[in-house]
CSV table of C-alpha atoms and ligand atoms in Angstrom, one decimal:
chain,number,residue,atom,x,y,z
A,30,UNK,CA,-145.2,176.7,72.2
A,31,UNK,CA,-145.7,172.9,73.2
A,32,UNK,CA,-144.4,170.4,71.2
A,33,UNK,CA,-146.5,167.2,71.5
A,34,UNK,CA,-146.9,164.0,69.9
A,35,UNK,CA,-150.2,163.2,69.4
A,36,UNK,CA,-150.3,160.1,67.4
A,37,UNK,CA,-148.1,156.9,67.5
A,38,UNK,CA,-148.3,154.2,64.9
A,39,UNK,CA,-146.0,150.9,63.9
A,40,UNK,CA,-145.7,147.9,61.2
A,41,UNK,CA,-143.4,144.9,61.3
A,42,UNK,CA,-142.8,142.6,58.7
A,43,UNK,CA,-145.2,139.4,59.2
A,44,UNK,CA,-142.0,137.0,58.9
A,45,UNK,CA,-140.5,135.9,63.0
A,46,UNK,CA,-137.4,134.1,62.9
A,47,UNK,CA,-136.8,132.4,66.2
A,48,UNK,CA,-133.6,131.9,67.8
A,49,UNK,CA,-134.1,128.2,67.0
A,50,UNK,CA,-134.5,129.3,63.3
A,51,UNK,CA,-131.5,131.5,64.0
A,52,UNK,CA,-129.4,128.4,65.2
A,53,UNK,CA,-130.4,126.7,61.5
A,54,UNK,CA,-128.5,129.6,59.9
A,55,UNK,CA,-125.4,129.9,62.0
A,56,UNK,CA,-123.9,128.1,65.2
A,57,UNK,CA,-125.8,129.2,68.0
A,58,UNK,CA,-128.4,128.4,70.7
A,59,UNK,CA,-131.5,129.7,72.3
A,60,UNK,CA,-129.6,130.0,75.5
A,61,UNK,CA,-127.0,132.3,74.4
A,62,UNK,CA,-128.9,135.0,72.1
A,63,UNK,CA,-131.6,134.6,75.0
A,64,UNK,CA,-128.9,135.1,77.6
A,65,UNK,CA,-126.4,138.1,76.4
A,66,UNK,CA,-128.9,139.6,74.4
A,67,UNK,CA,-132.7,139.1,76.0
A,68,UNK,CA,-133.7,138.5,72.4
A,69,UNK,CA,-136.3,135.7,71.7
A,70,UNK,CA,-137.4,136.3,67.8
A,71,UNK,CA,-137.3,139.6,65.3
A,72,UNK,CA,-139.1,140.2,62.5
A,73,UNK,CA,-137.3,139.7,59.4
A,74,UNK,CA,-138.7,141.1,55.9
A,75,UNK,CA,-139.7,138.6,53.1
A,76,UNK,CA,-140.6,142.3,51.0
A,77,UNK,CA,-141.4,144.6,53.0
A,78,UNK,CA,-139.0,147.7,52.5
A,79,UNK,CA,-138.2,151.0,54.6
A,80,UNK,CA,-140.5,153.2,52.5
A,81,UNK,CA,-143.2,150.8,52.6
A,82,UNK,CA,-143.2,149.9,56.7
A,83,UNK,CA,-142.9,153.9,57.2
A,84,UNK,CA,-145.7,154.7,55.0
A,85,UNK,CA,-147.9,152.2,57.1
A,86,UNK,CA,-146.8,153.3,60.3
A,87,UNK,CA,-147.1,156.8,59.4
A,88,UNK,CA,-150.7,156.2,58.0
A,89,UNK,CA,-151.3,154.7,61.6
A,90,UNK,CA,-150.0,157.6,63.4
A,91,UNK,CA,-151.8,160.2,60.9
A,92,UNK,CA,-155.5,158.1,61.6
A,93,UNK,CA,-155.2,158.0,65.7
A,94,UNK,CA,-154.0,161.7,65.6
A,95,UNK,CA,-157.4,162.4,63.4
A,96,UNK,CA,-155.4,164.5,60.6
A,97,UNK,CA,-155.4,163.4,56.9
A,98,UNK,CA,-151.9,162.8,55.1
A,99,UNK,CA,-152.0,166.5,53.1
A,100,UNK,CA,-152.0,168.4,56.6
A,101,UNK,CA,-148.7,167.1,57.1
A,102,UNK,CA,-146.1,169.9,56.7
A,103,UNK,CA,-142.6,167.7,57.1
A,104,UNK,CA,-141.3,163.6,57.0
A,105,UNK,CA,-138.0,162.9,58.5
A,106,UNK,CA,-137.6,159.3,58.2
A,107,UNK,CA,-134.6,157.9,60.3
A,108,UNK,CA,-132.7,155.3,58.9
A,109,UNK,CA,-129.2,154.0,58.0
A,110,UNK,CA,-130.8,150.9,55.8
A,111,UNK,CA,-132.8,152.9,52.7
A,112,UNK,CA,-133.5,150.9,49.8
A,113,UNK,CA,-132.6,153.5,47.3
A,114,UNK,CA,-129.6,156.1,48.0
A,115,UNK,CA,-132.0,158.3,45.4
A,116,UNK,CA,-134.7,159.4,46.5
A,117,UNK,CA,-134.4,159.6,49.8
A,118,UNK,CA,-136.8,156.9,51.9
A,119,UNK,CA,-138.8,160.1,53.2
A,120,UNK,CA,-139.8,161.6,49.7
A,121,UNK,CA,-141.2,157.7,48.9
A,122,UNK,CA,-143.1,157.6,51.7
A,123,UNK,CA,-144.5,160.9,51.2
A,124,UNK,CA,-145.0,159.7,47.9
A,125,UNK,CA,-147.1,156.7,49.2
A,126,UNK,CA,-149.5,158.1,51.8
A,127,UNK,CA,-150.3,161.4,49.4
A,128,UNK,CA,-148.8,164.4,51.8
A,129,UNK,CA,-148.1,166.2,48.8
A,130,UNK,CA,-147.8,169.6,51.1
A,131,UNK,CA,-145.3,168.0,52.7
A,132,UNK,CA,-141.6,169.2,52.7
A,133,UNK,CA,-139.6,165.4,52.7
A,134,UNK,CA,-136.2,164.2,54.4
A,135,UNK,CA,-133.9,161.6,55.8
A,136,UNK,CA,-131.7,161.7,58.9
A,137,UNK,CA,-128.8,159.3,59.4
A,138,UNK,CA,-127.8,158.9,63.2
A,139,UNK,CA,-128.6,154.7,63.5
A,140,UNK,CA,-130.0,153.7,66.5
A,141,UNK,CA,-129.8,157.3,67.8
A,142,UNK,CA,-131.9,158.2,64.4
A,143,UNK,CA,-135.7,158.4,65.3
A,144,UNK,CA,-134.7,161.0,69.2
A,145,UNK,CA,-132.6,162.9,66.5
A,146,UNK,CA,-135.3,163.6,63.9
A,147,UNK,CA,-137.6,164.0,67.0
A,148,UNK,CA,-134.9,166.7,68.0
A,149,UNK,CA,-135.1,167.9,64.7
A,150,UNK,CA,-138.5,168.6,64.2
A,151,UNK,CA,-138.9,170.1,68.0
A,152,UNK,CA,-136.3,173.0,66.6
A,153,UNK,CA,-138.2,172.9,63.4
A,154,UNK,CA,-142.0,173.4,65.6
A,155,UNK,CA,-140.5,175.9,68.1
A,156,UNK,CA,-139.2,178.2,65.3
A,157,UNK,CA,-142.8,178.4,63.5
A,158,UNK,CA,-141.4,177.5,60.6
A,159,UNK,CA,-143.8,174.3,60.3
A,160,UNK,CA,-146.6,173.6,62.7
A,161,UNK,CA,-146.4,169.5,62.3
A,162,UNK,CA,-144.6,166.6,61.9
A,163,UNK,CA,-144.0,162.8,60.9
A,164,UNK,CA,-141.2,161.4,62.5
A,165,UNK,CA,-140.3,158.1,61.5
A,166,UNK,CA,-137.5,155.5,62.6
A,167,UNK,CA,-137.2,152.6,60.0
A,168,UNK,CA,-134.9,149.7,58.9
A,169,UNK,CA,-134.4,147.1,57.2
A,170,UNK,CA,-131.4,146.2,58.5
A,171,UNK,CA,-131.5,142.2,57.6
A,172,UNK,CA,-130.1,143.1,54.0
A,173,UNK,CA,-126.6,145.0,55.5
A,174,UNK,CA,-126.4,142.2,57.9
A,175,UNK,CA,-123.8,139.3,57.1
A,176,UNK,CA,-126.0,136.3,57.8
A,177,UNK,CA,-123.0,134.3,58.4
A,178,UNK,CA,-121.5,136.2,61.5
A,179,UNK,CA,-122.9,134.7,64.2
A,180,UNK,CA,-122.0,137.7,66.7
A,181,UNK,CA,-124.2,140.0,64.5
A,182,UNK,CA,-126.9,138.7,62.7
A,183,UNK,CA,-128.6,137.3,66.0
A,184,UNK,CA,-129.1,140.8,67.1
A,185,UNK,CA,-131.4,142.6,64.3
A,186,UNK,CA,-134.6,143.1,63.3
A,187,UNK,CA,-137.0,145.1,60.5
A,188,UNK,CA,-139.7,147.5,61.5
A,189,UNK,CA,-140.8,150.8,61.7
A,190,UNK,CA,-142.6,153.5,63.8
A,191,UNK,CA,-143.8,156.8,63.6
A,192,UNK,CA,-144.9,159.2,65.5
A,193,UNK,CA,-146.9,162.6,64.3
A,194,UNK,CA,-145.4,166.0,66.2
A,195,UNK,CA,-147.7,169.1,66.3
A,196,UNK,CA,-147.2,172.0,67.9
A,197,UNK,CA,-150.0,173.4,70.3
A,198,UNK,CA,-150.8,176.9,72.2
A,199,UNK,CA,-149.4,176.8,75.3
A,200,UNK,CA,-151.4,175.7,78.6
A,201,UNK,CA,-151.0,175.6,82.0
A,202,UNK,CA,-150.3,172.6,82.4
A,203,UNK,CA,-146.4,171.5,80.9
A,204,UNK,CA,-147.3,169.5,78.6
A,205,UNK,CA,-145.1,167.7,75.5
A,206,UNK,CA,-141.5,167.6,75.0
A,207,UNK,CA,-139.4,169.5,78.2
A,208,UNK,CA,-135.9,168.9,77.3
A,209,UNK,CA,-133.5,167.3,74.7
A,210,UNK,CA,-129.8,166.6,75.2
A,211,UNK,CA,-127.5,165.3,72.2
A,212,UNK,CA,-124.3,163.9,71.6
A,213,UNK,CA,-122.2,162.6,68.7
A,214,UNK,CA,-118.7,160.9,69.3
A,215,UNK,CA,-117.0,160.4,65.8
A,216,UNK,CA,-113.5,159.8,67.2
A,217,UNK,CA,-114.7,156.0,68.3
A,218,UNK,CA,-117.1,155.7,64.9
A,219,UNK,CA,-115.2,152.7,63.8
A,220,UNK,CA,-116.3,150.5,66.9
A,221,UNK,CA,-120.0,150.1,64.8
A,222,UNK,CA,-119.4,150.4,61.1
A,223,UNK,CA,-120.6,149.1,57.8
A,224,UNK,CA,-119.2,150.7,54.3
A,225,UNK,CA,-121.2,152.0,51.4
A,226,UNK,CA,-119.7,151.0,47.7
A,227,UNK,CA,-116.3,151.3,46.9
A,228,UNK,CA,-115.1,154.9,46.0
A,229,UNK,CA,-114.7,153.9,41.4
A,230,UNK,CA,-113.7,156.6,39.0
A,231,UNK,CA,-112.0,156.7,35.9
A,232,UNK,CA,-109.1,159.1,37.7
A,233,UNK,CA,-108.6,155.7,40.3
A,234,UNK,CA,-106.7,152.6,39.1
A,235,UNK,CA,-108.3,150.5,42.0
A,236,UNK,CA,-111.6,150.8,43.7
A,237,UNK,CA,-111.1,151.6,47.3
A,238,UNK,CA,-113.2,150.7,50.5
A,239,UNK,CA,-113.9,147.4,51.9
A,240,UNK,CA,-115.1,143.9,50.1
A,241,UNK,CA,-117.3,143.2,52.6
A,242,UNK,CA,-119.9,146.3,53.2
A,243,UNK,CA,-122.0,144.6,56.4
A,244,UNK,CA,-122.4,146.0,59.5
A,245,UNK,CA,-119.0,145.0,62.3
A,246,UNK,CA,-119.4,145.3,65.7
A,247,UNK,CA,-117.1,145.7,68.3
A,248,UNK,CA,-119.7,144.4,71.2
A,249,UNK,CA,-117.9,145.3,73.8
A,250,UNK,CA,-116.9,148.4,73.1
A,251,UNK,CA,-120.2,149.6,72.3
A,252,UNK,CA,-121.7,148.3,75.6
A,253,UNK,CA,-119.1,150.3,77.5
A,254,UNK,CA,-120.0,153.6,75.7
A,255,UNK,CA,-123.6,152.7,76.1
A,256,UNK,CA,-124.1,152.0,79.8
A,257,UNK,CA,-121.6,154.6,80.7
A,258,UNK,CA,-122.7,157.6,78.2
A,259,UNK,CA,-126.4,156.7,78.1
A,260,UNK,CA,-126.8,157.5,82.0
A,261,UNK,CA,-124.9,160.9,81.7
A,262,UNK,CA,-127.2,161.9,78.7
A,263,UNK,CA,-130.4,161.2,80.1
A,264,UNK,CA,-129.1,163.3,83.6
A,265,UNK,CA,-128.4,166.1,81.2
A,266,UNK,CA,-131.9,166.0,79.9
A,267,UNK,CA,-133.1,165.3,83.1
A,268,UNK,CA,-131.1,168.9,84.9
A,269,UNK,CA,-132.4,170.8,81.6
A,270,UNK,CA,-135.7,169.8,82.2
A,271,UNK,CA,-135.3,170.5,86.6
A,272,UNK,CA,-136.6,166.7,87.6
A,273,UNK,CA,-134.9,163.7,88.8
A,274,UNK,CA,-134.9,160.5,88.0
A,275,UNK,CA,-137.4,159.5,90.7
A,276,UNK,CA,-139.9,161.8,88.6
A,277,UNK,CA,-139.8,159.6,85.7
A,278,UNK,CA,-142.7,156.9,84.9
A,279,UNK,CA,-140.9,155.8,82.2
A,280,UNK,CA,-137.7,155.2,80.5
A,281,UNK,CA,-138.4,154.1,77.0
A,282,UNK,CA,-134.6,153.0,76.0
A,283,UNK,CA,-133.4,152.2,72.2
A,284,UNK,CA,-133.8,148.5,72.7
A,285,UNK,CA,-130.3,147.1,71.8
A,286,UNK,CA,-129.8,144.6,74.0
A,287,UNK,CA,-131.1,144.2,77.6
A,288,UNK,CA,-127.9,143.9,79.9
A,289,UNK,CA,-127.6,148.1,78.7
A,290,UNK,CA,-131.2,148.5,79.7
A,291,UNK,CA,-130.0,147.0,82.7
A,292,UNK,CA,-127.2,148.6,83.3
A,293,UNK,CA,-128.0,152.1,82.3
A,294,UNK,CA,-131.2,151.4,85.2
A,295,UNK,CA,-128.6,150.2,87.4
A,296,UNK,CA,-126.3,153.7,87.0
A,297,UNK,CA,-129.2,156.2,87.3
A,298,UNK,CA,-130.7,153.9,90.4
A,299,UNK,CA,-133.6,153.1,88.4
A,300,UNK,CA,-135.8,149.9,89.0
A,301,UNK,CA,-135.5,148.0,85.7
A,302,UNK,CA,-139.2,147.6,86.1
A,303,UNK,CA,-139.6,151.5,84.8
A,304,UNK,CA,-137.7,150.6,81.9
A,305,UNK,CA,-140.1,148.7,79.5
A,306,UNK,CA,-138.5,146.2,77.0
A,307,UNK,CA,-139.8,144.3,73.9
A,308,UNK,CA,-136.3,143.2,71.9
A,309,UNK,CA,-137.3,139.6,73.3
A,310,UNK,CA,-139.8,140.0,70.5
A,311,UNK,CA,-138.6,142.4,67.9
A,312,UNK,CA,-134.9,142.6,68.3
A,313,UNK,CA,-132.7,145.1,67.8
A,314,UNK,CA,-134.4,147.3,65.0
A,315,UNK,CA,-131.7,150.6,65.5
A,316,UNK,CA,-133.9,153.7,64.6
A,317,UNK,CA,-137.3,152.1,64.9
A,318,UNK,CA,-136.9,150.7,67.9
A,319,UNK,CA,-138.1,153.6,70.3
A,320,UNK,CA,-141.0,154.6,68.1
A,321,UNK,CA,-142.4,150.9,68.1
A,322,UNK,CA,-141.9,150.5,71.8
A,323,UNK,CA,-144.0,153.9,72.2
A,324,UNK,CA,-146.5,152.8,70.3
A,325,UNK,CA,-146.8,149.9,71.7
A,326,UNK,CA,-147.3,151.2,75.2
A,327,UNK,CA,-149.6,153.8,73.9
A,328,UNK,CA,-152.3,151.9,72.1
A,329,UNK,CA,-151.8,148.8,75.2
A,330,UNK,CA,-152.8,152.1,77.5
A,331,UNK,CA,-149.5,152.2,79.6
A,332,UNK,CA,-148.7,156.0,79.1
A,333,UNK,CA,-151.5,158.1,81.4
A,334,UNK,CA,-151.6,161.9,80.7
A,335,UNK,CA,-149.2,163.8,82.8
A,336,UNK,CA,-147.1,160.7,83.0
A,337,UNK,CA,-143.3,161.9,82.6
A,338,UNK,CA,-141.1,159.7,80.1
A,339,UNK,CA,-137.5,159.7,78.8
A,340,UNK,CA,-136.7,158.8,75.6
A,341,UNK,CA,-133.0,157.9,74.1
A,342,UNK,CA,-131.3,156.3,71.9
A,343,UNK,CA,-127.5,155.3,71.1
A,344,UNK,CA,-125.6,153.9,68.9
A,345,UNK,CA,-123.6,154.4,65.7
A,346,UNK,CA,-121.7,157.4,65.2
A,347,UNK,CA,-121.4,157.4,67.7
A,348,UNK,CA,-124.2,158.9,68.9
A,349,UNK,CA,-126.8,159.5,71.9
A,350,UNK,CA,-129.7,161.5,73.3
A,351,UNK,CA,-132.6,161.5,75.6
A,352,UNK,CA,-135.6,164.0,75.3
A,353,UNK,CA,-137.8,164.3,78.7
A,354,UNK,CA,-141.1,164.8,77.6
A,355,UNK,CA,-144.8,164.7,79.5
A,356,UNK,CA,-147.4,162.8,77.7
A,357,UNK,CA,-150.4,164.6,76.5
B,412,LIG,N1,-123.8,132.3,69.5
B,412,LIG,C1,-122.9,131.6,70.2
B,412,LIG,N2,-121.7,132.1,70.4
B,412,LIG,C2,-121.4,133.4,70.0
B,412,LIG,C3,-122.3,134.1,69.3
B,412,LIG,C4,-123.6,133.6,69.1
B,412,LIG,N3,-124.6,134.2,68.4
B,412,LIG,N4,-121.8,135.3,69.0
B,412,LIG,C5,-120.5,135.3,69.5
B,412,LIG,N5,-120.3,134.1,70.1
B,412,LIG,C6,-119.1,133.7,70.8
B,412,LIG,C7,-117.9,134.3,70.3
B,412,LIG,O1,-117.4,133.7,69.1
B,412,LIG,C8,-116.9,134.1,71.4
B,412,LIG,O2,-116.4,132.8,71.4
B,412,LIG,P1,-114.9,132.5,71.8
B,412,LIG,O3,-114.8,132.9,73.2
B,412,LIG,O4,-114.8,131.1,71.5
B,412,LIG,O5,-114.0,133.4,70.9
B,412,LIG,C9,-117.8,134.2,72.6
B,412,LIG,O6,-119.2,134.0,72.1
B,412,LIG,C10,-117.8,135.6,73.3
B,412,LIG,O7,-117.9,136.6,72.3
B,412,LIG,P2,-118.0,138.1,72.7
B,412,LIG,O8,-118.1,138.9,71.4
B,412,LIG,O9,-116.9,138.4,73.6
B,412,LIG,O10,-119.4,138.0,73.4
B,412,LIG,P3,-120.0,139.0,74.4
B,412,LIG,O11,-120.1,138.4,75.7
B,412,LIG,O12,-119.3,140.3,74.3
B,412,LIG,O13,-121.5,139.2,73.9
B,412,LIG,C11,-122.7,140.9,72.7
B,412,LIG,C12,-121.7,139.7,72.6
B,412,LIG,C13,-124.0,140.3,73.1
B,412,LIG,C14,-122.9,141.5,71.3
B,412,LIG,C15,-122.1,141.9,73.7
B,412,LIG,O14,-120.9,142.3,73.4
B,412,LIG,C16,-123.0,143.0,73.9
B,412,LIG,O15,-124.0,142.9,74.7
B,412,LIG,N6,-122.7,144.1,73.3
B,412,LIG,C17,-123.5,145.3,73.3
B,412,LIG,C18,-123.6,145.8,71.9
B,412,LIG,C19,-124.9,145.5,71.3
B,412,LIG,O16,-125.9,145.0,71.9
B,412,LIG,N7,-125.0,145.9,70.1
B,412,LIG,C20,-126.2,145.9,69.4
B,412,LIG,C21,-126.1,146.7,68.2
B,412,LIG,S1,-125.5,148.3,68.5
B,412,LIG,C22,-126.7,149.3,69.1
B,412,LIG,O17,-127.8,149.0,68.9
B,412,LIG,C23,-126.2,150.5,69.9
């Protein structure tokens, strides 16, 4: 069985807040965000909400892989900023678009989210249990963000992509997803956190958990576990799949922050050049930003058939992967 994706679709929220517009809000400059981070502007919703960006990038995906929203058999939405805790983000967007055969869930793994539902659905599509799949990687992450903490809020962004997963007969040519190799590392969680409500019972005299429930970041921390997991996962994937990194076109990263991209290129001797980028534009959007990069590339033309590409993510858990796959 191959496991392909054969349609890609994205939506941002219209609203870009600059740097400059950043350095209104808190004290900051251009020049720093621009040189720790590579980040220029992000997208910041004025609205626009999890379910709703999914269900247009899904609809986007659905319309350039030529099926209609009832021959969808599964939604996995990624995401670790849902409007409602009830339902889940996945059953309102399959209420939205009308794939009422659909079977609907979410998947928490952050910035890992959208190569773990991918994961997910692969096992799903090699089993026969469905034959298709929307995989979605969404957030609105500007409303768990503490717009007065200068060494976060200068990082994130809103958006969404999607990507639509069918399985297809075998050929001769490999075609599809090759390999997938996963990680989670729960021991460091803390390093990139943000709390849910405060545990409140009647059995409890005083609510526990923390006042402030935004996202904290240890930076540093989670730079060093990305640039020195992030190489070793995508080798793994890479020794599952029998290539090297010098059969790769493409290395299509979770776009956190560029220095990783960077230095994960520089560990596998990559040329950074293979690894494409747009957080200068977008920011860090955690699940959605590999499935809006791959969208990107594949309606600009930039992935050819055959063409090899890695995909992974990282991030809070903590948690990685990278999937080799061979575009179709
Ligand atoms: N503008 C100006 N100064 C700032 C800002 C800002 N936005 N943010 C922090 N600073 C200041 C700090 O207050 C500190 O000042 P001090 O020396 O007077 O105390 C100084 O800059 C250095 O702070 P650090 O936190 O040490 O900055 P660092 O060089 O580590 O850069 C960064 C921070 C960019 C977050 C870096 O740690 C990094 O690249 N981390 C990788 C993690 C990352 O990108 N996470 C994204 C989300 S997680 C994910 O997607 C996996």
């Amino acid at each position: 069985m191959m496991i392909n994706i054969t349609g890609t679709g994205r939506a941002l929220p219209e609203n870009t807040v600059t740097n400059f517009d950043m350095a209104k809000l808190v004290e900051t400059s251009d020049e720093w965000i621009r040189e720790r981070t590579g980040i220029v502007e992000r997208r910041i919703s004025t609205g626009d909400t999890v379910a709703s960006l999914s269900a247009k990038a899904c609809e986007l995906a659905l319309e350039m892989a030529g099926k209609k929203a009832e021959d969808v058999d599964l939604i996995i939405v990624a995401t670790c900023s849902p409007e409602m805790l009830l339902p889940c983000a996945a059953c309102q967007v399959q209420g939205i678009i009308g794939a009422k055969n659909a079977v609907a869930f979410d998947l928490n793994a952050a910035c890992s989210g959208f190569l773990f539902g991918l994961s997910t659905v692969y096992a799903y599509l090699q089993t026969g249990l469905y034959r298709n799949a929307l995989v979605v990687g969404a957030e609105v992450l500007s409303k768990i963000i503490d717009w007065t903490d200068r060494s976060t809020c200068v990082l994130f962004g809103d958006g969404a992509g999607a990507a639509f997963v069918e399985a297809c007969e075998e050929t001769e040519e490999k075609a599809g997803i090759i390999s997938i190799s996963q990680g989670s590392d729960g021991a460091r969680g803390m390093v990139l956190s943000c709390q849910e409500r405060k545990l409140s019972n009647p059995y409890i005299t005083e609510a526990i958990g923390e006042e402030n429930n935004f996202v904290h970041m240890d930076g540093q921390e989670v730079y060093k576990f990305a640039v020195k997991q992030v190489p070793v996962c995508i080798q793994d994937a890479l020794n599952k799949a029998g290539l090297t990194v010098e059969d790769i076109d493409h290395f299509v990263l979770h776009q956190a922050n560029v220095r990783i991209l960077e230095g994960v290129a520089k560990r596998l001797k990559v040329d950074v050049s293979k690894f494409p980028m747009n957080l200068n534009r977008v920011g860090n959007m955690s699940s959605a930003t590999i499935p809006v990069l791959l969208d990107e590339l594949n309606r600009e033309g930039k992935l050819k058939k055959g063409e090899k590409i890695v995909l992974s993510g990282f991030g809070a858990g903590l948690t990685y992967g990278a999937c080799v796959m061979i575009w179709n």
